Every structure is written in structure tokens, then in C-alpha cells.
XYZ file of C-alpha atoms in Angstrom:
705
model
C 111.022 -87.293 -9.801
C 109.160 -87.451 -5.895
C 111.527 -86.831 -3.142
C 112.067 -90.480 -2.517
C 113.789 -91.153 -6.055
C 115.184 -87.692 -5.996
C 116.696 -88.738 -2.165
C 118.371 -91.682 -3.639
C 121.324 -89.663 -5.629
C 121.305 -87.184 -2.694
C 122.389 -90.094 -0.502
C 126.383 -89.295 1.121
C 128.820 -91.226 -0.341
C 129.569 -93.102 3.137
C 127.088 -94.765 3.412
C 126.784 -96.701 0.046
C 128.156 -100.188 -0.078
C 131.688 -100.818 -0.123
C 132.623 -97.620 0.906
C 132.170 -96.331 4.174
C 133.426 -93.276 6.118
C 137.727 -94.447 5.714
C 136.954 -94.384 1.842
C 134.699 -91.084 1.848
C 136.772 -88.621 3.096
C 139.369 -89.258 0.485
C 136.745 -89.768 -2.638
C 135.385 -86.653 -1.317
C 138.545 -84.215 -1.143
C 140.366 -86.025 -4.284
C 137.552 -86.185 -6.083
C 134.761 -83.543 -5.198
C 132.252 -87.829 -4.695
C 130.321 -86.761 -2.249
C 126.779 -88.761 -3.320
C 125.475 -91.182 -4.960
C 124.306 -88.551 -7.818
C 127.814 -87.636 -7.745
C 129.226 -90.690 -8.049
C 127.200 -91.982 -10.775
C 129.118 -88.662 -13.005
C 132.068 -89.652 -11.991
C 133.241 -91.143 -14.803
C 136.268 -93.977 -15.828
C 138.679 -92.567 -17.837
C 139.801 -95.749 -19.440
C 138.536 -99.326 -20.010
C 139.967 -102.731 -19.654
C 138.788 -105.156 -22.678
C 136.922 -108.412 -21.535
C 135.573 -109.713 -24.226
C 138.311 -111.336 -25.709
C 139.319 -115.187 -24.443
C 142.278 -116.934 -25.477
C 143.495 -120.373 -25.448
C 146.575 -120.909 -23.633
C 148.142 -121.921 -27.124
C 147.327 -118.438 -28.654
C 148.794 -116.347 -25.975
C 152.501 -116.091 -27.337
C 150.481 -114.260 -30.465
C 149.844 -112.056 -27.636
C 151.530 -108.154 -27.121
C 149.015 -107.258 -24.206
C 147.043 -108.784 -21.249
C 145.184 -111.840 -22.490
C 142.139 -114.031 -20.804
C 142.016 -116.840 -20.101
C 139.814 -120.286 -19.185
C 141.183 -123.122 -17.304
C 141.684 -125.650 -14.740
C 144.669 -124.150 -11.637
C 147.114 -127.005 -11.182
C 148.655 -127.459 -7.538
C 149.991 -123.982 -5.822
C 153.857 -124.881 -5.119
C 156.198 -123.086 -2.762
C 159.928 -121.858 -3.959
C 162.175 -121.299 -2.061
C 165.575 -119.550 -1.028
C 167.620 -120.155 2.179
C 164.594 -121.679 4.112
C 161.972 -118.598 3.318
C 159.408 -118.537 0.477
C 160.410 -116.322 -2.397
C 157.427 -116.897 -4.717
C 155.129 -119.364 -6.019
C 154.069 -121.106 -9.097
C 151.097 -123.352 -10.066
C 150.385 -124.509 -13.878
C 147.181 -123.263 -15.612
C 146.242 -125.445 -18.465
C 143.183 -125.931 -20.891
C 142.377 -128.556 -24.027
C 145.517 -126.518 -25.846
C 147.936 -126.884 -23.301
C 149.945 -125.158 -19.848
C 150.793 -121.582 -18.728
C 152.827 -121.126 -15.665
C 151.057 -118.882 -13.199
C 153.131 -116.874 -10.966
C 153.396 -114.284 -7.701
C 155.636 -112.763 -5.958
C 154.120 -112.099 -2.633
C 150.844 -112.241 -1.188
C 151.646 -115.826 -0.911
C 148.945 -116.996 2.227
C 146.085 -114.807 0.246
C 147.055 -117.564 -2.774
C 147.242 -120.599 -0.613
C 144.182 -119.666 1.381
C 141.972 -119.023 -1.670
C 142.826 -120.838 -4.516
C 141.248 -124.500 -4.839
C 143.249 -126.805 -7.278
C 140.822 -128.787 -10.244
C 138.558 -125.840 -9.636
C 138.238 -123.676 -13.498
C 139.184 -120.190 -13.734
C 139.349 -117.653 -15.713
C 142.735 -115.333 -15.141
C 143.309 -111.802 -16.534
C 147.309 -110.569 -16.690
C 150.276 -109.613 -19.028
C 152.458 -112.169 -20.243
C 156.294 -112.521 -20.084
C 158.238 -114.744 -21.616
C 160.889 -115.669 -19.173
C 163.160 -119.051 -19.775
C 161.745 -121.032 -22.643
C 158.530 -120.218 -21.127
C 155.420 -118.118 -20.750
C 154.457 -116.815 -17.336
C 151.422 -114.819 -15.890
C 152.937 -112.738 -12.764
C 150.294 -111.923 -10.173
C 147.304 -112.412 -12.375
C 143.720 -111.619 -11.432
C 141.681 -114.598 -10.642
C 138.298 -115.097 -10.337
C 136.028 -119.158 -10.714
C 133.694 -119.084 -13.283
C 131.056 -117.916 -11.629
C 131.632 -115.166 -10.468
C 133.258 -113.966 -13.585
C 129.970 -114.549 -15.416
C 128.163 -112.482 -12.748
C 130.098 -110.241 -12.265
C 129.933 -106.613 -14.218
C 133.317 -107.218 -14.039
C 133.478 -109.430 -17.203
C 133.569 -107.296 -20.389
C 134.849 -103.067 -20.922
C 136.636 -103.068 -17.584
C 136.354 -99.751 -15.983
C 138.993 -97.620 -15.029
C 138.567 -95.012 -12.431
C 141.140 -91.170 -12.088
C 143.459 -92.364 -9.260
C 145.731 -91.166 -6.221
C 148.048 -91.758 -4.266
C 145.699 -90.587 -0.932
C 142.586 -92.914 -2.751
C 144.875 -95.759 -2.709
C 145.927 -95.585 0.620
C 142.126 -95.129 1.604
C 141.596 -98.368 0.269
C 139.568 -96.622 -2.866
C 140.788 -98.521 -5.615
C 139.887 -98.914 -9.471
C 137.731 -101.950 -8.123
C 135.796 -100.668 -4.735
C 134.043 -97.566 -7.094
C 133.438 -100.053 -9.854
C 131.390 -102.466 -7.388
C 130.126 -98.949 -5.845
C 128.871 -98.425 -8.620
C 127.364 -101.839 -9.873
C 125.698 -102.279 -6.773
C 124.038 -98.393 -6.630
C 123.074 -98.737 -10.304
C 120.865 -101.289 -8.947
C 119.001 -99.062 -7.128
C 119.508 -95.452 -9.404
C 119.254 -96.249 -12.351
C 115.302 -97.081 -12.859
C 115.330 -92.888 -10.767
C 117.520 -91.602 -13.856
C 115.238 -89.496 -15.863
C 115.781 -88.050 -19.388
C 117.339 -84.429 -19.501
C 116.682 -84.018 -23.189
C 113.855 -83.289 -24.928
C 112.558 -86.509 -27.695
C 113.273 -84.723 -30.629
C 117.117 -84.139 -29.279
C 117.542 -87.773 -29.921
C 115.623 -88.585 -32.027
C 117.324 -86.193 -34.318
C 120.706 -86.432 -33.001
C 120.476 -90.399 -32.732
C 121.244 -90.300 -29.469
C 120.313 -93.357 -26.597
C 118.726 -92.119 -23.073
C 120.298 -91.220 -20.888
C 119.556 -94.222 -18.713
C 121.162 -96.547 -20.921
C 123.637 -94.218 -21.146
C 125.085 -93.811 -18.134
C 125.296 -97.667 -17.306
C 127.483 -97.903 -20.620
C 129.645 -95.348 -19.699
C 130.403 -97.610 -16.500
C 129.912 -101.337 -18.170
C 129.417 -100.899 -21.251
C 129.330 -104.598 -23.130
C 131.307 -103.987 -25.954
C 134.376 -100.407 -27.871
C 130.836 -99.703 -30.011
C 128.589 -99.352 -26.723
C 131.139 -97.104 -25.762
C 131.284 -95.085 -28.200
C 127.508 -94.494 -28.159
C 127.072 -93.719 -24.946
C 130.456 -91.425 -24.357
C 128.913 -89.063 -27.209
C 125.745 -88.883 -26.130
C 127.328 -87.849 -21.922
C 129.641 -85.408 -24.241
C 126.954 -84.280 -26.111
C 124.516 -83.750 -23.225
C 127.053 -80.972 -21.324
C 128.643 -79.072 -24.622
C 124.432 -79.345 -25.067
C 123.655 -77.499 -21.416
C 126.636 -75.606 -22.370
C 125.083 -74.061 -25.365
C 121.548 -73.686 -24.002
C 122.637 -71.184 -21.353
C 124.522 -69.603 -23.409
C 122.450 -69.129 -26.012
C 119.715 -68.208 -23.934
C 121.557 -65.933 -21.853
C 122.046 -63.882 -25.696
C 117.962 -64.102 -26.081
C 117.378 -62.699 -22.748
C 120.222 -59.864 -22.429
C 118.281 -58.963 -26.104
C 114.326 -59.728 -24.870
C 115.679 -57.257 -21.871
C 118.730 -54.580 -22.449
C 117.136 -52.634 -25.364
C 120.170 -50.728 -26.920
C 121.331 -47.387 -28.281
C 119.588 -47.219 -31.913
C 123.144 -45.061 -34.422
C 121.217 -45.224 -37.175
C 123.452 -42.152 -38.756
C 126.817 -42.480 -41.255
C 127.933 -39.194 -40.017
C 130.189 -36.094 -40.672
C 133.170 -37.307 -38.480
C 132.603 -40.538 -39.365
C 132.658 -40.039 -43.457
C 135.271 -36.824 -42.739
C 137.737 -39.404 -41.262
C 136.807 -41.681 -43.523
C 137.026 -40.304 -46.773
C 139.944 -37.017 -45.793
C 142.342 -38.953 -42.623
C 142.296 -42.562 -42.675
C 146.244 -42.935 -43.123
C 145.357 -46.824 -44.900
C 143.269 -48.040 -46.729
C 141.288 -51.120 -44.965
C 142.119 -54.448 -45.868
C 138.688 -56.331 -46.653
C 138.473 -58.281 -43.018
C 138.197 -54.995 -41.923
C 135.325 -53.579 -43.696
C 132.912 -56.683 -42.962
C 133.613 -56.180 -39.233
C 132.251 -52.700 -39.821
C 129.592 -53.882 -41.525
C 128.806 -56.413 -38.584
C 129.375 -54.115 -35.652
C 127.401 -50.741 -37.689
C 124.044 -53.775 -38.300
C 125.075 -54.525 -34.444
C 124.215 -50.696 -33.286
C 121.816 -50.503 -35.306
C 119.082 -52.855 -33.875
C 118.241 -51.718 -31.271
C 119.592 -54.027 -28.843
C 122.399 -54.278 -27.019
C 126.089 -54.936 -29.711
C 127.717 -57.540 -27.401
C 130.019 -58.615 -29.991
C 133.777 -60.513 -30.037
C 136.511 -59.222 -31.852
C 139.905 -61.432 -32.560
C 142.290 -60.502 -34.394
C 145.774 -60.915 -34.782
C 148.471 -59.114 -33.393
C 148.678 -55.820 -35.693
C 145.704 -56.757 -37.371
C 143.721 -53.286 -37.767
C 141.196 -54.255 -34.006
C 142.215 -50.246 -32.694
C 141.764 -48.505 -36.410
C 138.532 -50.826 -36.850
C 137.487 -49.369 -32.459
C 137.854 -46.004 -33.987
C 135.446 -45.947 -36.645
C 132.363 -47.117 -34.342
C 133.296 -44.843 -31.846
C 132.398 -41.950 -34.209
C 129.701 -43.968 -35.237
C 128.919 -43.232 -31.141
C 129.891 -40.365 -31.815
C 127.950 -39.387 -35.146
C 124.255 -40.548 -33.095
C 124.942 -38.363 -30.207
C 126.249 -40.249 -27.588
C 129.646 -40.744 -25.502
C 131.997 -43.652 -26.267
C 134.999 -45.167 -23.808
C 137.538 -47.090 -24.614
C 139.080 -49.132 -21.113
C 142.679 -51.225 -21.133
C 144.533 -53.124 -18.826
C 147.512 -50.940 -17.812
C 148.153 -47.212 -17.646
C 150.892 -48.482 -20.802
C 148.472 -49.209 -23.211
C 145.644 -46.916 -21.288
C 147.815 -44.148 -22.848
C 148.808 -45.831 -26.253
C 145.759 -46.247 -27.212
C 145.096 -41.779 -26.133
C 148.367 -41.131 -28.190
C 146.614 -43.013 -31.479
C 143.663 -41.892 -31.063
C 144.567 -37.937 -30.536
C 147.144 -38.508 -33.340
C 144.128 -40.018 -36.061
C 142.071 -37.267 -35.081
C 144.513 -34.222 -34.757
C 142.997 -32.810 -37.549
C 139.334 -32.552 -36.814
C 136.626 -31.878 -34.076
C 136.219 -34.729 -31.490
C 137.862 -34.248 -27.921
C 140.121 -37.524 -26.293
C 140.400 -37.891 -23.040
C 142.626 -40.124 -20.528
C 142.018 -41.381 -17.347
C 144.511 -43.252 -15.254
C 145.122 -43.551 -11.332
C 147.167 -40.673 -11.937
C 145.099 -38.457 -13.621
C 144.920 -36.905 -9.986
C 143.948 -33.252 -8.050
C 142.382 -30.652 -9.614
C 143.419 -32.230 -13.557
C 141.136 -34.837 -13.057
C 138.058 -32.645 -11.747
C 138.404 -30.896 -14.163
C 138.096 -34.240 -16.728
C 135.035 -35.784 -14.799
C 133.228 -32.350 -14.603
C 134.187 -32.124 -18.590
C 132.820 -35.648 -18.651
C 129.916 -35.174 -17.021
C 128.740 -32.140 -19.066
C 128.924 -33.873 -22.501
C 132.395 -32.219 -23.705
C 134.447 -35.037 -24.061
C 133.297 -37.273 -26.610
C 136.225 -40.099 -25.970
C 137.085 -40.746 -22.691
C 139.803 -43.568 -22.867
C 141.147 -45.030 -19.454
C 142.474 -47.573 -17.307
C 139.828 -49.198 -14.774
C 139.083 -46.100 -13.250
C 136.967 -45.891 -15.344
C 133.896 -48.402 -13.933
C 134.705 -45.852 -10.857
C 131.383 -43.933 -8.784
C 132.887 -40.429 -9.341
C 133.286 -41.149 -13.385
C 130.225 -39.664 -14.974
C 129.608 -39.793 -18.480
C 126.675 -37.107 -20.153
C 125.781 -39.948 -22.595
C 127.646 -43.316 -22.679
C 126.318 -45.371 -26.018
C 129.242 -47.121 -26.975
C 131.964 -49.296 -24.927
C 135.592 -50.771 -26.554
C 137.333 -53.734 -24.079
C 141.157 -54.302 -25.171
C 142.692 -57.356 -23.191
C 138.867 -58.313 -21.904
C 140.279 -61.310 -20.751
C 142.802 -58.566 -18.100
C 139.406 -57.728 -16.793
C 137.036 -58.783 -14.571
C 133.231 -59.894 -15.482
C 132.246 -57.988 -12.414
C 134.410 -55.271 -13.497
C 132.816 -54.551 -17.124
C 129.398 -55.663 -15.527
C 130.060 -51.828 -14.234
C 130.406 -49.486 -17.320
C 126.276 -50.663 -17.365
C 126.286 -48.137 -14.966
C 127.237 -45.309 -17.033
C 124.042 -45.571 -18.547
C 120.986 -45.031 -18.663
C 120.068 -48.032 -21.097
C 122.778 -50.499 -21.518
C 125.502 -49.181 -23.964
C 126.757 -51.205 -26.907
C 129.371 -53.471 -25.947
C 133.035 -54.238 -28.229
C 135.267 -56.198 -26.563
C 138.655 -57.061 -28.479
C 141.623 -59.696 -27.599
C 144.793 -59.893 -29.606
C 144.892 -63.569 -28.262
C 143.731 -65.713 -30.690
C 141.622 -68.160 -29.040
C 140.348 -71.953 -31.307
C 137.227 -71.333 -31.857
C 135.660 -74.561 -30.463
C 136.652 -72.194 -26.982
C 135.753 -69.354 -28.396
C 132.489 -71.088 -28.904
C 132.134 -71.983 -25.471
C 133.561 -69.473 -23.559
C 132.437 -66.595 -25.753
C 128.548 -68.109 -27.164
C 126.730 -66.292 -25.187
C 128.272 -63.251 -27.921
C 128.892 -63.019 -31.839
C 132.066 -63.052 -32.754
C 134.040 -61.005 -36.176
C 137.684 -61.949 -37.007
C 140.104 -60.187 -38.230
C 141.969 -62.934 -40.562
C 144.313 -60.422 -43.003
C 147.139 -58.101 -41.618
C 147.492 -54.505 -43.733
C 149.401 -54.744 -46.331
C 153.255 -54.758 -46.600
C 153.573 -56.221 -43.183
C 155.764 -58.862 -43.483
C 156.083 -61.898 -41.982
C 158.093 -61.828 -38.104
C 161.131 -64.434 -38.878
C 161.525 -66.436 -35.829
C 164.931 -68.057 -34.743
C 166.296 -70.033 -31.485
C 169.490 -69.631 -30.318
C 171.486 -71.152 -26.944
C 172.942 -69.094 -24.765
C 176.379 -70.373 -26.084
C 175.148 -67.999 -30.120
C 174.972 -64.782 -26.971
C 178.183 -63.262 -29.311
C 176.133 -63.624 -32.185
C 172.671 -62.604 -31.716
C 175.131 -58.819 -30.091
C 176.318 -58.793 -33.695
C 172.856 -59.440 -35.531
C 171.841 -57.095 -33.214
C 174.785 -53.999 -33.951
C 174.034 -55.074 -37.826
C 170.298 -53.555 -37.455
C 170.692 -50.840 -35.087
C 173.727 -50.060 -37.779
C 170.654 -50.020 -40.202
C 168.581 -47.469 -38.189
C 167.075 -49.709 -36.920
C 165.872 -50.863 -32.958
C 166.287 -53.442 -30.906
C 162.914 -54.828 -27.241
C 165.319 -57.321 -25.110
C 162.425 -58.882 -23.020
C 163.152 -60.903 -19.014
C 160.152 -62.350 -17.456
C 159.782 -61.556 -15.006
C 156.418 -62.821 -13.269
C 156.167 -61.125 -10.065
C 157.144 -58.103 -8.992
C 158.729 -58.778 -5.877
C 160.308 -62.386 -7.269
C 164.354 -61.147 -6.726
C 166.281 -63.002 -8.792
C 164.172 -62.097 -11.232
C 164.682 -58.491 -10.971
C 168.528 -59.140 -10.746
C 169.302 -60.640 -13.731
C 167.016 -57.881 -15.202
C 169.503 -55.670 -14.345
C 172.044 -57.536 -14.424
C 171.559 -58.125 -18.202
C 171.213 -54.626 -18.764
C 174.578 -53.454 -16.914
C 175.968 -56.566 -19.944
C 174.007 -55.037 -22.925
C 174.996 -51.150 -21.300
C 178.666 -51.972 -20.440
C 178.589 -53.651 -24.980
C 176.341 -51.470 -27.010
C 178.117 -48.359 -25.710
C 181.153 -49.652 -26.733
C 180.003 -49.467 -30.227
C 177.732 -45.515 -29.679
C 174.742 -46.799 -29.509
C 172.397 -45.873 -26.028
C 170.315 -48.943 -24.198
C 167.204 -47.972 -22.123
C 165.347 -49.919 -19.419
C 161.380 -49.799 -18.227
C 160.113 -52.529 -15.951
C 157.412 -52.546 -13.133
C 159.291 -50.963 -10.170
C 159.308 -47.930 -11.824
C 157.271 -44.697 -10.986
C 154.706 -44.577 -14.063
C 156.090 -41.367 -14.810
C 160.092 -42.475 -14.609
C 158.044 -45.572 -17.183
C 156.342 -43.149 -20.144
C 159.919 -41.265 -19.826
C 161.663 -44.445 -20.825
C 159.019 -45.720 -23.995
C 158.691 -41.632 -25.038
C 163.072 -41.661 -25.510
C 162.747 -45.685 -26.896
C 160.202 -43.848 -29.556
C 162.318 -40.742 -30.622
C 164.678 -43.259 -31.138
C 166.950 -41.507 -28.625
C 167.868 -45.094 -27.499
C 168.241 -47.856 -29.635
C 168.042 -51.188 -26.829
C 164.823 -50.859 -24.739
C 164.935 -53.832 -21.832
C 162.126 -54.461 -20.229
C 160.268 -57.027 -18.533
C 156.623 -58.274 -20.153
C 154.926 -54.319 -19.142
C 155.449 -53.685 -23.059
C 153.346 -57.161 -24.285
C 150.820 -55.400 -25.668
C 150.452 -52.419 -26.896
C 153.500 -50.089 -26.988
C 153.816 -49.636 -30.849
C 156.970 -48.697 -32.458
C 157.718 -49.085 -35.792
C 160.709 -48.990 -36.541
C 161.857 -51.773 -33.852
C 163.039 -54.713 -36.109
C 163.772 -57.340 -33.222
C 162.883 -59.320 -30.484
C 165.083 -60.950 -28.824
C 163.212 -63.116 -25.834
C 165.641 -63.743 -22.596
C 164.584 -67.399 -20.576
C 161.793 -67.853 -23.595
C 160.770 -71.453 -21.276
C 159.493 -69.657 -18.649
C 157.021 -68.309 -20.746
C 153.713 -69.156 -22.031
C 152.813 -69.708 -25.645
C 150.213 -66.953 -26.134
C 152.849 -64.622 -23.854
C 155.643 -65.184 -26.256
C 153.550 -64.218 -29.047
C 152.055 -61.134 -27.741
C 155.783 -60.211 -27.604
C 156.556 -60.813 -30.678
C 154.090 -58.513 -32.318
C 155.264 -55.684 -30.934
C 157.570 -55.704 -33.622
C 156.536 -55.876 -37.576
C 154.172 -53.388 -37.367
C 156.427 -51.156 -39.883
C 157.451 -51.994 -43.076
C 160.990 -53.495 -42.862
C 161.708 -57.374 -42.032
C 161.159 -57.905 -38.589
C 162.679 -61.126 -36.307
C 162.364 -62.259 -32.495
C 165.082 -64.212 -30.828
C 163.849 -66.992 -28.051
C 167.449 -67.479 -26.028
C 167.497 -70.076 -24.079
C 169.249 -72.143 -21.559
C 170.471 -75.425 -23.037
C 168.517 -78.081 -20.596
C 164.349 -77.492 -21.501
C 161.941 -79.223 -20.228
C 159.932 -81.775 -23.765
C 157.381 -79.493 -22.777
C 159.303 -76.004 -23.173
C 160.521 -77.201 -26.376
C 157.165 -78.578 -27.910
C 156.719 -73.871 -27.530
C 159.650 -72.710 -28.344
C 158.962 -74.911 -32.076
C 155.813 -73.646 -32.954
C 157.027 -70.092 -32.918
C 160.070 -70.809 -34.656
C 157.337 -72.504 -36.970
C 153.982 -70.340 -37.264
C 153.469 -66.631 -37.055
C 149.274 -67.406 -37.070
C 147.983 -66.668 -34.045
C 145.133 -69.077 -34.147
C 147.951 -72.572 -34.823
C 149.111 -70.771 -32.287
C 145.970 -70.995 -29.598
C 145.567 -74.320 -30.786
C 149.023 -75.391 -29.477
C 148.480 -73.543 -26.572
C 145.708 -75.485 -25.639
C 146.689 -78.636 -26.888
C 149.815 -78.488 -24.392
C 148.370 -76.457 -21.480
C 144.645 -77.681 -21.430
C 142.005 -75.255 -22.367
C 141.397 -74.169 -18.352
C 144.985 -72.790 -18.235
C 144.423 -70.570 -20.965
C 143.691 -66.802 -20.364
C 142.167 -67.659 -17.227
C 139.564 -69.960 -18.154
C 139.311 -71.609 -14.892
C 136.531 -69.413 -14.156
C 134.393 -69.333 -16.673
C 132.580 -72.691 -16.295
C 134.851 -74.524 -19.899
C 136.786 -76.235 -17.242
C 133.749 -78.373 -14.982
C 133.463 -80.266 -18.063
C 133.963 -84.231 -16.462
C 134.036 -86.066 -20.268
C 133.784 -84.039 -22.845
C 136.446 -81.788 -24.235
C 136.619 -78.943 -26.006
C 139.837 -79.408 -27.419
C 139.524 -83.425 -29.248
C 134.610 -82.865 -29.498
C 134.726 -80.262 -31.510
C 132.175 -81.550 -34.351
C 130.738 -82.515 -31.228
C 130.334 -79.300 -29.729
C 129.062 -78.290 -33.092
C 126.570 -80.975 -32.872
C 125.145 -79.571 -30.100
C 125.222 -75.999 -31.233
C 122.899 -76.296 -33.602
C 120.277 -79.007 -31.780
C 120.078 -75.671 -29.009
C 119.758 -73.263 -31.546
C 116.972 -75.372 -33.161
C 115.363 -76.377 -29.861
C 115.302 -71.815 -29.006
C 114.319 -70.750 -31.789
C 110.841 -73.124 -32.063
C 110.762 -72.727 -27.745
C 113.012 -69.431 -26.728
C 111.441 -69.685 -23.209
C 111.341 -73.679 -23.149
C 107.734 -74.435 -22.644
C 107.216 -76.229 -24.123
C 105.537 -79.520 -22.665
C 107.708 -81.991 -25.021
C 111.024 -79.687 -23.850
C 110.424 -80.147 -20.147
C 112.878 -82.086 -19.659
C 115.555 -79.788 -20.606
C 113.470 -76.745 -18.566
C 114.266 -78.507 -15.911
C 117.794 -79.128 -16.141
C 118.564 -75.418 -17.510
C 116.161 -74.258 -13.812
C 118.691 -76.082 -11.928
C 122.152 -74.902 -13.678
C 121.052 -71.509 -13.941
C 119.695 -70.855 -10.756
C 120.693 -68.268 -8.609
C 122.682 -66.212 -11.631
C 123.107 -62.649 -11.370
C 121.972 -60.089 -14.281
C 126.143 -59.251 -14.808
C 125.924 -62.736 -16.354
C 124.970 -61.677 -19.182
C 127.734 -59.175 -19.970
C 129.931 -60.733 -22.241
């Protein structure tokens, strides 16, 4: 494309026909449309079908808008109290007559409509006083209609109050796009190779751009939308897959070729339970990865309680057997402490040193730990983001496990690379199930494993919805469970630590519970974000030892707290939580062999979305079904902070609705890269040009999960 062609697409939007400075300002601020290229990629969100024409006699059969060709009779004024209240006119064809009615815009109607002229009328019929009429119809002369680009499938563009106030109606945008296409369409270049176009049966980009704005019929629109969605997904997947190729080519990984004494001793003599088939499969996948000489970058998805920690431990023992250290990074001190205690307990009979490093590790203890780490005396280091501080130096870090990874930024995770000469293997774990299409898009450069099996003996948690009016019966149920020797969580929605109302609700709730249950001889503890770390630890320790029967908490116990004896989770103001958070909280119970329960407490007035969330929780324990429902309710851009991922920049494709197109695009991208990994073939020149433009200037840390 030469400079003149490029300049067409870079033309500022204010210089396009029908736009001007005022409308341009609204398009820029509201829709991110700055130039001609942006306007061409500002796609309609729906279409009005004007491909069908009705006769006047057919109007009574229509249940939506109609389009009729006929002649206009005289325009008459209807007056009340000396002023005009409406205009009417007969409109007729060979089959009958219908009344046209206007309740405003009288000067324009009288000035611009000509009696006896042939018009094309478009509008929604109304039935009143025994006859049909069409209020405020759209009208064009027959000659205007035949030459207009808006005479088939009429595009309707996204809008808003500010756009309307600035005069940016859908019609204004449509006419500006039509004018722009006349100039720009011959200069539109293909972005896909001929092989991809043929194998996928796609129309050209030039055809698709014209048809997506002004389709001739519904079939052409379907083909154009498919082409543009495919293109978006294709380049997203191409970028992810090439990132993986580059990472494997540039980043040599340590070779763990030995399954040694520590792995085998633990596996055969200290494993507390038999691994599930899913856990065994994932461990095999990890062993295969770490033996290749390339850096492993694997995501392990597993529902709450599926045994991800055991998989991580076995992976770390592989690192130890091959002469390397391992670390596990968690997003909170509570979760880091939980992992530290779990690993220490499991490895207590083995010669493996596990250490803990958090923001609370200070003074001489911290200095000694860092020295032992640097000299290789620490085998496994568990911690928070404190692990990535510059003072933390490993002797030989071979594997980094990152738990609940979406809580860390990419740059934070990338700092682990600086802890080792080569790139350590990366094992990313999440208990937040991710819908398959989302995983393919956000984590398309990772290898993904799914632990889709719960350990034997685990019973599904029974979930119930109760309104505030049922509180005393909920208290009675809690008493019956505690009488059996069980324990109870009660969680309040402290969304921000500074929210005084939430804090008051939690403290008030604690006071009520404490008074009620102390009268029955039971102890109530409390944990929230304003407490000192040592006080939180003490409260959790009392609960863990069974010294307190009820733990009142904020969402600090959302992940990581493992109390098998806790069988009841009461979530207060459950309507204020997202589905993923509700699912995580529910996962804190059901970790022992006893039947467990989750009770969702809400007010009586629920929004439709809140009710849908609550009903989803009651109906299923399947984390993947819950994630799908969450994506339906909230949109993928709001899940797990994905507004920053690039996924939410999709202009026309939809991860939830267009899964089949995504899979086809990913397969096509894989085929292209299989035969031409560097995109150097002349046939792939269009693809290379777009790829280089999209990825220009990306930093190396973007190659990390």
C-alpha cells in the first residue's frame, strides 16, 4: 500500500463527508472513531430489513415495520382550539389506502412532501378507531430510494445520548460510511492468504467490508460477519501461537530428566491418598513438558478441592530430584501460609526444607532465610509477591508455581525470570474455571491442563437460598451442625476495606452471632482485612483447632483456607458477590467426608441479574457451568480483569457466541504456522504485514502466561 492509499484511511474523521467538527468530537470521545479507518471498522450492531415490499392490502397481516410503494394524497391539518395537533395524508396503491400521520415536524412535512408524487414509505403500522395508519413514516421518493445505499438491509450503528445531541444519528453514520466506501474500498487490501480464503470459504476483505455495512440480503450479511469475526479470531490466535513458538525458541528450559528419590519416596510412602485419574494425567503432561529442554508454561485449571496443590507438590519434587529449587507464589499471606503449612505437613518425614517468605518476614529471620536461599539450603520457598523482590536470590530456581495467577500482573510474574540463568519452568494454577473459548483466547499461548475429577469420597455441597426472614431457621440449622461436632463460616461482603457500612455490617453481624451462640455454649471468632496479620493468624488457628465453632469473616478466606471439619458456609448479602466469588467461597466447605452446605442469604428485593446468579449457584456445583453463566451475565471483559487482556478489544466477534468460529480460526492459524512458522512465504505476506503491525513494540515479558 503506497502513502496515498494509506492516507485515505488516516483521514481525520472531521474531514469526512457529513461529519464536521462537532460530530467528529462526539465520535472520538464516545466511540473511539478518530479517522476513516476507524469509521470503516465501526460496525452496525443490527439491521433493518428493507428487502421486502408490502402492498397496502397486506399491511394488516404485518406484525412489524412495513415498506410500501405508492402515491401521496393531499396533506391535511387537524386542528384543536385553533392550533394544529396533527397532519394526515392518504397514501395509496392499486390495492387500497392507508393514512399517514405526523404529530410533530409540521413545517418540514408541508414543505417537502408533494401531493401525487410516488414515494417509498417505511414505518410501523398502528390500528386505531377501526383503521390502520402509519405514524411518522420514513419517506423517500421512488428515485431517491432506488439510488440510496440504505434501501436493502439498513445498518443501525451504536449510539448514545451525547452522539444524538451532537447530531450523530445512525443515518448520518451510514451515509458517511457509504460516501467513504466509494473512495476507500478500491484501496482495501487483503489481510489473509489465498490458501486461508479458499480453505475456509471466505469472501474477500473488500467484499466483507462493503457487505457488513450495506448487505444486499441476510445471506450476504451472514457471510460478511463470519469473515470479519474469523479475521479477528485468526490474528488473535496467530499472535498467541507465535508467542509460544518464539518463547520455545528463545527461552531454553532446564531439563528434568530424572524421576528420583524424593518424588518416588513421597509418591509411594507419604502420599495421603490415591491420585485421581485426572491428577495422574496432568502430572504426566508436566513430566513430558519439563523433559523437553524448552521452558514449560502450563496452566492447570481445577475446581475447588480437585487437588491442584498435590500436582504442584509432585512437580516441585521433580525439580528437587534434578538439582533445582522450586517456589510457590500466592496472592495473599493467608493463602501463602496455608500452602506453607500444607507442604510442611506433607513433607514432614522427608529431608526437604520448606520456607515461608511474606511481607511479615522481617529482621534477622528474613536475612537468614535469604542467605539460606542463596546458598541452596532452602529447597522450596513459599510466599507472596515478596518472592519477586530484588533481594530474593535463588541458588538454582528451576520451577515457579503461581497460584490464583489472575491476581498477579504479567510484569510481576515476569520478575521470576530474573531469579534464574535460564527461564524456570512456570506452572500456573487457578481454581477459577475458565470457559473453553476464553481459555483459548486469554491463555492460548499456554498449554492447558484440566483436573476435571474430584477426589474419592468428596460429596457435592448442597446449596440453598434463604431470605432475611428465614434467619432464625438458619441459626437453628447451624446449631444442629455444630451439635454434630461441625464448624461454620459466616462471610460478609467487605468489598473495600474502607467501606464503613460494610465494616459495621460485619461487626454487627458478629455481635448478634456471638450473643446468640454463646447462650448455647459455642464460641464465635472473627477475621477481616483491618486486623493485624498475627491477629488473623491467631483467629484462623483457633478455628482450625476447633476452639471456635463459627468463624465470621470477610472474603479473606475466599481461597486457600482448608478446614475439613467446616461443613456450613453462610454467605450474607450474597447478591453483592459475583458468581466466581460465590463459587470460591462455597469451595471452603465440603473438603472432608461429611455432607456440607452453602446457604445464600439475601434481601427480598433482587435484580434480575442477582436472581440469576443465585439460581445458578443453587442449581449446579460445576465450576465450568458457573463460569459460562458468569460470562453470559457479565461479559468476558469483566471476568478476571480481562479488560486488560486484549480480548475485550474485539470489535465484532464474541467469545461466548462464536466459539465454533474461534476454533476454526485457531486451527487455520496453526496450519499456517506449521508450514511457515516465521511467515516468510510470499503467499503469507498479507498475514505477516498485519501481524507485524499488531505486535510492533511488544516487550519480551508479554511472552509469559
